[in-house]
XYZ file of C-alpha atoms in Angstrom:
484
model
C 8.662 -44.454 40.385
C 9.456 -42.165 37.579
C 7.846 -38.966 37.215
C 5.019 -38.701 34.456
C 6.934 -36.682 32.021
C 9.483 -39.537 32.165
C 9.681 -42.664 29.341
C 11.432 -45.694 29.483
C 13.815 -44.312 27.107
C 14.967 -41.682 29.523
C 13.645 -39.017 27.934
C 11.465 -36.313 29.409
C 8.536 -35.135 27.301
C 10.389 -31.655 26.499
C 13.371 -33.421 25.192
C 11.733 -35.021 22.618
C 12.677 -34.666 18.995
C 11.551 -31.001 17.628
C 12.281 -28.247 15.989
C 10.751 -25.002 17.392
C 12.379 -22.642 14.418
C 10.808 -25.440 11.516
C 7.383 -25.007 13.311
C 7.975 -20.929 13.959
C 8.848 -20.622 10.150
C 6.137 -22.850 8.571
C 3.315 -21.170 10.445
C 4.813 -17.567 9.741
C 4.691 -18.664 5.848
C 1.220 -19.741 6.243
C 0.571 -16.289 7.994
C 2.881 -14.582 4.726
C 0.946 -16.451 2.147
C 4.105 -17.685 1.000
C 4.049 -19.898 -2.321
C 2.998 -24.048 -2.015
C 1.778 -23.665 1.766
C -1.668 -24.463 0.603
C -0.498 -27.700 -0.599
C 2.085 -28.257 2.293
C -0.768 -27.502 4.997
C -2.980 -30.683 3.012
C 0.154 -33.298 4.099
C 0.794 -31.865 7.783
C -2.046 -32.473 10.827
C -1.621 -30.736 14.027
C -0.011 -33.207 15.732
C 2.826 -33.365 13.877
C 3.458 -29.680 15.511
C 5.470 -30.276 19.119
C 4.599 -27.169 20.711
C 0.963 -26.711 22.132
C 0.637 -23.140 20.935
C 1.997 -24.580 16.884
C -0.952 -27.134 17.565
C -3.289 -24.830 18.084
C -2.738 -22.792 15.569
C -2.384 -24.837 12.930
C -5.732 -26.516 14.029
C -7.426 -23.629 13.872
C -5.735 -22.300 10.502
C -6.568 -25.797 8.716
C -10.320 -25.007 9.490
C -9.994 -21.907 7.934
C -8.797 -23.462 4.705
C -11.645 -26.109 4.630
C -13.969 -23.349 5.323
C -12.735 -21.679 2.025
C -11.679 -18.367 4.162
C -8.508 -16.335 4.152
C -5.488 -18.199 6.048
C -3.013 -15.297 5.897
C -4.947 -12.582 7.944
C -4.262 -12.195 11.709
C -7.650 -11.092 12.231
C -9.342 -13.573 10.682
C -7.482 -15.873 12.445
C -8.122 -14.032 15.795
C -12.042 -14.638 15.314
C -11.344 -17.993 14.384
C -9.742 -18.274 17.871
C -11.875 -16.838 20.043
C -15.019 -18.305 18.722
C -13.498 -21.748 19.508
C -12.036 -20.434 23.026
C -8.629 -20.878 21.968
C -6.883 -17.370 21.574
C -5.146 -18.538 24.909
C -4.614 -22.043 24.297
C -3.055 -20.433 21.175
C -0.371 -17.781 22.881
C -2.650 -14.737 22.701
C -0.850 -11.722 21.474
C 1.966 -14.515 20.306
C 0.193 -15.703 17.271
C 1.275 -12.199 15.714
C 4.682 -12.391 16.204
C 5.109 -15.638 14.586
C 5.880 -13.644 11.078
C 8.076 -10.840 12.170
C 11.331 -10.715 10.643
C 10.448 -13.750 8.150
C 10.708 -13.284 4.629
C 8.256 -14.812 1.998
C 9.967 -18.300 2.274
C 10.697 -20.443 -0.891
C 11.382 -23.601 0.574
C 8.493 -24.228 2.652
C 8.285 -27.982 1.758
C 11.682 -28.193 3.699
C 10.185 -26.971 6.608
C 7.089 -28.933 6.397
C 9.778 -32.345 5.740
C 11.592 -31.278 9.382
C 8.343 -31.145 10.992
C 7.396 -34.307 9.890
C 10.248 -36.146 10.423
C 10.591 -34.936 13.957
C 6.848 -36.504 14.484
C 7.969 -39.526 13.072
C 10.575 -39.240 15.715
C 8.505 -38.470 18.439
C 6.339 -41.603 17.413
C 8.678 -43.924 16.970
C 10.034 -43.501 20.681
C 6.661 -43.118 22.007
C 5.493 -46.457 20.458
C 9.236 -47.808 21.552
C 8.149 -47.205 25.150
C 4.971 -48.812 24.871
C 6.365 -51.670 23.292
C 8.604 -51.981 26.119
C 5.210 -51.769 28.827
C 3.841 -54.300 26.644
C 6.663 -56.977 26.965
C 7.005 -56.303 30.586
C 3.958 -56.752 31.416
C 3.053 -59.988 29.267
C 2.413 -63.063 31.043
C 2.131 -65.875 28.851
C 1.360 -64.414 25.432
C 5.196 -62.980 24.881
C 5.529 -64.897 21.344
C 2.300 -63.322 20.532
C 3.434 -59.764 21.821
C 6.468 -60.082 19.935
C 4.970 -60.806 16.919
C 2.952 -57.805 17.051
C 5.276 -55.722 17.947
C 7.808 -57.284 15.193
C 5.010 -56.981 12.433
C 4.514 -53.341 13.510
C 4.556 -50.310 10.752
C 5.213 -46.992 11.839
C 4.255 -43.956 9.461
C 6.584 -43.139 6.859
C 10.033 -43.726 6.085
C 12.363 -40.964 7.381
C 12.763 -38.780 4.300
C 10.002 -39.554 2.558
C 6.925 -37.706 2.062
C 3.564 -39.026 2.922
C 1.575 -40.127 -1.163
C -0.235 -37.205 -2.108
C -3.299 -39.800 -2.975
C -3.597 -43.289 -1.721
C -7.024 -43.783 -4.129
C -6.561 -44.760 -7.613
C -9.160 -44.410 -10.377
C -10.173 -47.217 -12.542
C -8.660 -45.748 -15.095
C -5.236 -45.177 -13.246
C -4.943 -48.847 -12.878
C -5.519 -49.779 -16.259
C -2.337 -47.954 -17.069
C -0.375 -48.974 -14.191
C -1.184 -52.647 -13.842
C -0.655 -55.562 -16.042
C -2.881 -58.605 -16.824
C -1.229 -61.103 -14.139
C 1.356 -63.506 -15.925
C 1.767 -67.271 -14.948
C 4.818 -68.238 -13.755
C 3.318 -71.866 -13.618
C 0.744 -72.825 -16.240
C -2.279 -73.242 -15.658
C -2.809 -72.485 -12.046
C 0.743 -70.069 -10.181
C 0.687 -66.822 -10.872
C 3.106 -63.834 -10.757
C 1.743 -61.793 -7.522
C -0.799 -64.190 -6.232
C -0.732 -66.483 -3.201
C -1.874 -70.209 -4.559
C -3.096 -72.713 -1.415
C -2.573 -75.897 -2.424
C -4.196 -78.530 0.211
C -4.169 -82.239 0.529
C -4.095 -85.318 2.406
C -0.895 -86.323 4.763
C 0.870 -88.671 1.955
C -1.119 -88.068 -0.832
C 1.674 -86.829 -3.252
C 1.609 -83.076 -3.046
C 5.275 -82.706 -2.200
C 5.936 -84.705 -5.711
C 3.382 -82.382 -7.412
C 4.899 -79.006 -6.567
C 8.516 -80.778 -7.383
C 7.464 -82.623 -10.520
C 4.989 -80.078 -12.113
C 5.457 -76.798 -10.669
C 9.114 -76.042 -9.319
C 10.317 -77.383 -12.522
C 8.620 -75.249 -14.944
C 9.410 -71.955 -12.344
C 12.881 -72.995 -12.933
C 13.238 -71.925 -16.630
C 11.528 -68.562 -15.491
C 14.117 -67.965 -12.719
C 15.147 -69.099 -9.263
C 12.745 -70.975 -6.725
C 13.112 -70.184 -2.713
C 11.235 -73.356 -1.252
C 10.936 -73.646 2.508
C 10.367 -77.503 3.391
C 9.127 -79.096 6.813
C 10.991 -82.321 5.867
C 14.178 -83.400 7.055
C 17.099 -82.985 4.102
C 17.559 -87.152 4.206
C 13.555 -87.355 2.821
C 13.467 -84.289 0.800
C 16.463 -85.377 -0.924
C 14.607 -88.159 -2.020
C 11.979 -85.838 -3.299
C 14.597 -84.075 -5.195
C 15.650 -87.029 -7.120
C 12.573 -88.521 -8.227
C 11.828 -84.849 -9.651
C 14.923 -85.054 -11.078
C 15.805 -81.347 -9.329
C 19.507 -82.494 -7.912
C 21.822 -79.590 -9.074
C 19.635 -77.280 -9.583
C 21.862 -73.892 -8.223
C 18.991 -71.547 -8.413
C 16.805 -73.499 -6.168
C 17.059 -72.798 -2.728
C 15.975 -74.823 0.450
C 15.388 -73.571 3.409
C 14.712 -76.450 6.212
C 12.585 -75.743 9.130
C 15.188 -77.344 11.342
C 17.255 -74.111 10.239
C 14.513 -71.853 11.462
C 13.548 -73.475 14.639
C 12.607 -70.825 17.493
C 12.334 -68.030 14.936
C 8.770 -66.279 14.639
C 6.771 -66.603 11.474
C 7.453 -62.930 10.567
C 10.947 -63.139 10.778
C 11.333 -66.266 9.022
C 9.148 -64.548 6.060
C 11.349 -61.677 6.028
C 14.311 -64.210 5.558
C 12.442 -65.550 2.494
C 11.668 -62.721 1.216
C 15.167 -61.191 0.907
C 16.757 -64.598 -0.196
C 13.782 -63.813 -3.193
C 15.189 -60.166 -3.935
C 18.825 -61.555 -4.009
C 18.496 -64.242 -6.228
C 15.335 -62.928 -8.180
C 12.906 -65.942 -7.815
C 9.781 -66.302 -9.242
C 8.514 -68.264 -6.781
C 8.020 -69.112 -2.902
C 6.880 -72.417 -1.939
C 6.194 -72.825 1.944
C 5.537 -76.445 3.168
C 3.655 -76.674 5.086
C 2.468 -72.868 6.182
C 1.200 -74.348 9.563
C 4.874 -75.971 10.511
C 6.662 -72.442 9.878
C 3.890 -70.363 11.385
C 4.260 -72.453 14.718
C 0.409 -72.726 14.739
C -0.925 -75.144 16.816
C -4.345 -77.101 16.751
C -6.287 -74.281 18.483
C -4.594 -71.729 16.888
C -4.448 -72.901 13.584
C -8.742 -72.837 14.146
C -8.112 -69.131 14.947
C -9.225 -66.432 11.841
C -7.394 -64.349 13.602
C -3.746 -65.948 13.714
C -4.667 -67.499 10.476
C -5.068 -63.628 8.802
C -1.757 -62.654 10.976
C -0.035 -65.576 9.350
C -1.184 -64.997 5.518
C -0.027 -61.073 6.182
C 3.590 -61.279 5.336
C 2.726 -63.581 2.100
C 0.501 -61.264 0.785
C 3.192 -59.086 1.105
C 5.971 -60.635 -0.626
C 3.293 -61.235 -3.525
C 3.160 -57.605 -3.597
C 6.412 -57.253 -4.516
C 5.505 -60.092 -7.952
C 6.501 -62.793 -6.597
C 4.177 -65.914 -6.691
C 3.708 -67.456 -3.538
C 2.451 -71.036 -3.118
C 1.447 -72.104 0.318
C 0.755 -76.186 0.832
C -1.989 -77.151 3.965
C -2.862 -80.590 5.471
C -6.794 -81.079 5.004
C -8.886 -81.831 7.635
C -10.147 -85.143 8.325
C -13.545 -84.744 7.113
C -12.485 -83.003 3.738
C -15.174 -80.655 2.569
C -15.480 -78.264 -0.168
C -12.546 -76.308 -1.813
C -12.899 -73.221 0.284
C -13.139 -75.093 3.529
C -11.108 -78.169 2.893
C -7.700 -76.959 4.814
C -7.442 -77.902 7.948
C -7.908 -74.548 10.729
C -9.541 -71.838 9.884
C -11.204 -70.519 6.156
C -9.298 -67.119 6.774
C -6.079 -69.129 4.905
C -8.292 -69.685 2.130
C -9.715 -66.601 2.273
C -6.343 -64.494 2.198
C -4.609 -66.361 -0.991
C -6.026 -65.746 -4.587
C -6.063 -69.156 -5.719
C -7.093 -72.763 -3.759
C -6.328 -76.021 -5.193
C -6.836 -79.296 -3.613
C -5.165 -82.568 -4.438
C -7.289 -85.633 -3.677
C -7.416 -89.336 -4.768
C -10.912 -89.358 -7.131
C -13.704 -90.958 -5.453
C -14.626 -94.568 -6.634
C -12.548 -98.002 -7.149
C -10.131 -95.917 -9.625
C -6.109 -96.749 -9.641
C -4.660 -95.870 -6.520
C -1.906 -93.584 -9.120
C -4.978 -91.271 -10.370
C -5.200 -87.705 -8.983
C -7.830 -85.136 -9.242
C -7.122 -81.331 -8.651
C -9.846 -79.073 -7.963
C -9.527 -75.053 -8.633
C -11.176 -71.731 -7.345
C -9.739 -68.678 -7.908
C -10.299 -64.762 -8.171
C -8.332 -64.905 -12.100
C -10.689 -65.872 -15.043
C -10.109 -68.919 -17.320
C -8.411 -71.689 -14.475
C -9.168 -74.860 -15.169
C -11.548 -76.216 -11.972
C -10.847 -79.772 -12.113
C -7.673 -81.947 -14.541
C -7.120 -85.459 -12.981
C -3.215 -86.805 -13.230
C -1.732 -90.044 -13.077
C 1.246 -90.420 -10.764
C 3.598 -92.516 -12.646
C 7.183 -93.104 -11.483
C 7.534 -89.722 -9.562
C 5.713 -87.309 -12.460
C 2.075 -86.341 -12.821
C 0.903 -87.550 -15.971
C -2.560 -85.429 -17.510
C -5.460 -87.236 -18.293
C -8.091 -84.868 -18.729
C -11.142 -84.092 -16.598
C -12.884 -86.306 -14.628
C -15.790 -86.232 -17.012
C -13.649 -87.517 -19.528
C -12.108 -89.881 -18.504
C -15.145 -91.693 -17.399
C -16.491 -91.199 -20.955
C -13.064 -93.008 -22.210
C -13.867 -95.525 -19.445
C -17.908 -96.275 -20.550
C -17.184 -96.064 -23.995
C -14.096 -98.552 -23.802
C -16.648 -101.116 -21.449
C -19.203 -100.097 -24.352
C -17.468 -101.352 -27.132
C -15.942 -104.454 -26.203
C -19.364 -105.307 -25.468
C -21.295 -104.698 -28.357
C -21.802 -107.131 -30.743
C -21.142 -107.405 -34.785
C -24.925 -107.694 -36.058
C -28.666 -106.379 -35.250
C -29.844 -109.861 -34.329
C -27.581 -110.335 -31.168
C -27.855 -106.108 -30.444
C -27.852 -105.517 -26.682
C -29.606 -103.137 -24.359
C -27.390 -100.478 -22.407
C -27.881 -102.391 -19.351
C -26.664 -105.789 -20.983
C -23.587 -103.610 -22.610
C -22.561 -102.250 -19.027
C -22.710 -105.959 -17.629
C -21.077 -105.608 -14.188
C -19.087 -102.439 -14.708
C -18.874 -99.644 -12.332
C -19.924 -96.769 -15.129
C -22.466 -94.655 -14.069
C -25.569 -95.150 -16.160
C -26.066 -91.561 -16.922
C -22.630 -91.151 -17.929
C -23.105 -94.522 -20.129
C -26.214 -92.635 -21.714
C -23.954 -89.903 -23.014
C -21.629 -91.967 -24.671
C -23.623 -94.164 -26.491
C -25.703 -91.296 -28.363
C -22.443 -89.769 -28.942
C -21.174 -93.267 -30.393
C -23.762 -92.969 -32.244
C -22.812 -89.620 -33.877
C -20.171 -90.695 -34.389
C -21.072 -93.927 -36.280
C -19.236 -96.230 -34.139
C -21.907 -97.284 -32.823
C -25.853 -98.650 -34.200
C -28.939 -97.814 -32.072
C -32.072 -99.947 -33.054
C -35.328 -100.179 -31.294
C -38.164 -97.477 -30.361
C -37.152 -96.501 -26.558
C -40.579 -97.840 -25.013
C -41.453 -100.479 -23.092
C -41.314 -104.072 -24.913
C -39.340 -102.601 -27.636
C -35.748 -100.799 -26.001
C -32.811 -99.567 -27.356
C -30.244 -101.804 -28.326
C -27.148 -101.241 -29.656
C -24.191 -103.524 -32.073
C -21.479 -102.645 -33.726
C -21.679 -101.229 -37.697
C -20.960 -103.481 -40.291
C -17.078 -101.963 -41.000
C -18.333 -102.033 -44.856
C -21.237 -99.592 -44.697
C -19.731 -96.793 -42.694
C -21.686 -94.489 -44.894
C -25.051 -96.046 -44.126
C -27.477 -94.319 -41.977
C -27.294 -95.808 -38.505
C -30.697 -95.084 -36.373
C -33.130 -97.701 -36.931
C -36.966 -97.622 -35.578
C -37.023 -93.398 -35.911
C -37.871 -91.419 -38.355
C -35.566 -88.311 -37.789
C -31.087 -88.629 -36.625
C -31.861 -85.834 -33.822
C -34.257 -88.388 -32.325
C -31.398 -89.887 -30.118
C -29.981 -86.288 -28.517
């Protein structure tokens, strides 16, 4: 057994990284009122000190400055001590020797830097030997340990000082942010994570190619980290017309196999800062997270894998993640298949679905929700010979569709003039959508409405006379607003 003092790193507790003259000079400038150790005492705690009797101290002189009273009189500090019972936990009679033979010291943020760093120090190997309890002792979670562990922050950089203010005013961000720029009109932005989930097959590899890698492309290089094997994805490459492209950059899961998700974001996210791309594509998130049916269900593994993109957004780089949707689809927010933390974590969600109805198996229809004003939430494409062709919204193009059935079956002259019912025939157009377009039809004059709208004397509807476009086309009513 080793003793208790002992670590796995073979240190005793008394050999740890310290520096008893920092701490002894620091405290004696406090003591000395010595100029800046008001504002050095506001970025050191007491545990940053090594030596009980520094902790102490300190503790109790930090009280004293929130309390507004004097920190550079002995007896003042004395009181302080002994009302909290801690003039011996403190040194006694020591506390006034910590400013003899000091000077008033001018570089007291140096002293407060070696302090810090030698807590760093101290923490660092402390978590190191925990870390090292952990993975001994784990018994069938030791990807999930390492993970952790890998993922892991400790403080500060060595060298660097602690921000003197985490919080930023309203105002403070107007002047150091930026509205967000798209690197991919009209949904990938600069920053942001975009989730973009669809069906198994259902031509979102061909999207992100076709209409979204391409356009990044003119804005700078494209890291894009594909589940598919390079004989298939080369295929994809082609059709988008993306062979020999030099600043796009694949990186196959094969190539990655065994690595954790953290590392393999890491990987990414270098590759990004070398080659400066504007954009990270990872299909699909699931494969290169390693997450598994029950896991992938899990909020928690789900938030653990969204961390490290949310990250390398951070750094303005759009990030575009691509998700499998569950069997039983659902609304935007929940369509991906695990858990609603994915959707939660990115800034955007898209979903790419075949439009219900008997439409052309080509037709596409992407739904949006996102935190950024002004995205459009639905545009329906047309897959034609590997590109994604815009149609409009799906409101529209069912107008086109009605009016188009509409119009064909009108006739030339009031005495053959059909009801809306007889126009539709045996088309699929919604009525109420049919509705719409025939009072805009006739608007528009392309279309003549007769009849009073009751029962025994309908609407009915024929074609103007191509002469008398001028005419006045409402028959039976007394006023043109009648029909809207």
């Amino acid at each position: 057994m080793q003793a208790a003092s002992e670590k796995r790193s073979g240190l005793p507790e008394q050999s740890l990284p310290h520096s008893k003259d920092a701490e002894v000079a620091f405290l004696g400038a406090i003591l000395l009122d010595s100029v800046g150790t008001s504002e050095e005492m506001e970025h050191l705690e007491w545990v940053d000190f090594f030596l009980p009797f520094h902790q102490v101290i300190f503790r109790a002189l930090k009280r004293l400055k929130a309390d507004g009273k004097p920190t550079n009189d002995l007896v003042v500090l004395y009181d302080a001590l002994q009302a909290a019972n801690e003039f011996e936990a403190a040194g006694g009679t020591y506390v006034a020797t910590l400013p003899d033979g000091l000077p008033k010291i001018a570089n007291i943020s140096h002293y407060a830097e070696i302090i810090k760093i030698k807590a760093l120090a101290r923490k660092c190997i402390r978590q190191f030997d925990a870390n090292i309890e952990r993975l001994i002792g784990a018994n069938g979670n030791l990807a999930e340990v390492l993970r952790e562990i890998d993922s892991a922050h400790i403080g500060m950089g060595f060298g660097q000082k602690e921000p003197r203010n985490l919080f930023r005013t309203a105002v403070d961000l107007a002047k150091e942010s930026s509205l967000a720029e798209f690197v991919v009109k009209p949904y990938v932005l600069a920053g942001a994570v975009t989730e973009l989930v669809a069906k198994i097959k259902a031509g979102k590899t061909t999207y992100i190619l076709a209409e979204i890698v391409r356009v990044a492309l003119e804005k700078g290089a494209v890291i894009y980290l594909t589940e598919q094997p390079a004989t298939s994805f080369r295929v994809a490459l082609e059709r988008a017309d993306l062979l020999g492209q030099e600043n796009f950059l694949v990186l196959p899961f094969n190539a990655v196999i065994g690595k954790e998700w953290s590392a393999i974001a890491k990987i990414a996210l270098e590759k990004c800062k070398q080659v400066g791309a504007v954009l990270l594509v990872i299909d699909t998130l699931s494969q290169f997270c390693g997450l598994d049916a029950d896991s992938e269900n899990d909020s928690g593994s789900a938030t653990a894998s969204m961390k490290p993109l949310q990250e390398i957004a951070s750094q303005g780089i759009a990030v575009l993640t691509v998700r499998h949707e569950r069997k039983s689809g659902g609304e935007i927010g929940d369509a991906g298949r695990g858990s609603s933390a994915f959707g939660g974590a990115a800034d955007t969600l898209l979903t790419l679905r075949r439009p219900q109805g008997n439409r052309r198996p080509t037709i596409r229809k992407i739904e949006c929700v996102s935190r950024f004003d002004g995205l459009p939430a639905e545009a329906i494409y047309e897959l034609i010979e590997g590109r994604y062709h815009y149609l409009g919204t799906e409101d529209g193009i069912s107008e086109r569709e009605a009016e188009a059935v509409i119009l064909a079956s009108a006739p030339e002259c009031e005495e053959k003039a059909k009801t809306l019912d007889d126009l539709l025939g045996g088309s699929e157009v919604a009525r109420a959508t049919a509705q719409r377009v025939v009072k805009r039809l006739a608007v528009e004059h392309k279309l003549t409405q007769t009849g009073k709208g009751k029962k025994g004397n309908p609407f009915r509807y024929f074609l103007p006379e191509k002469d008398s476009a001028q005419n006045i086309h409402i028959y039976g009513q007394k006023e043109f607003d009648g029909i809207l």
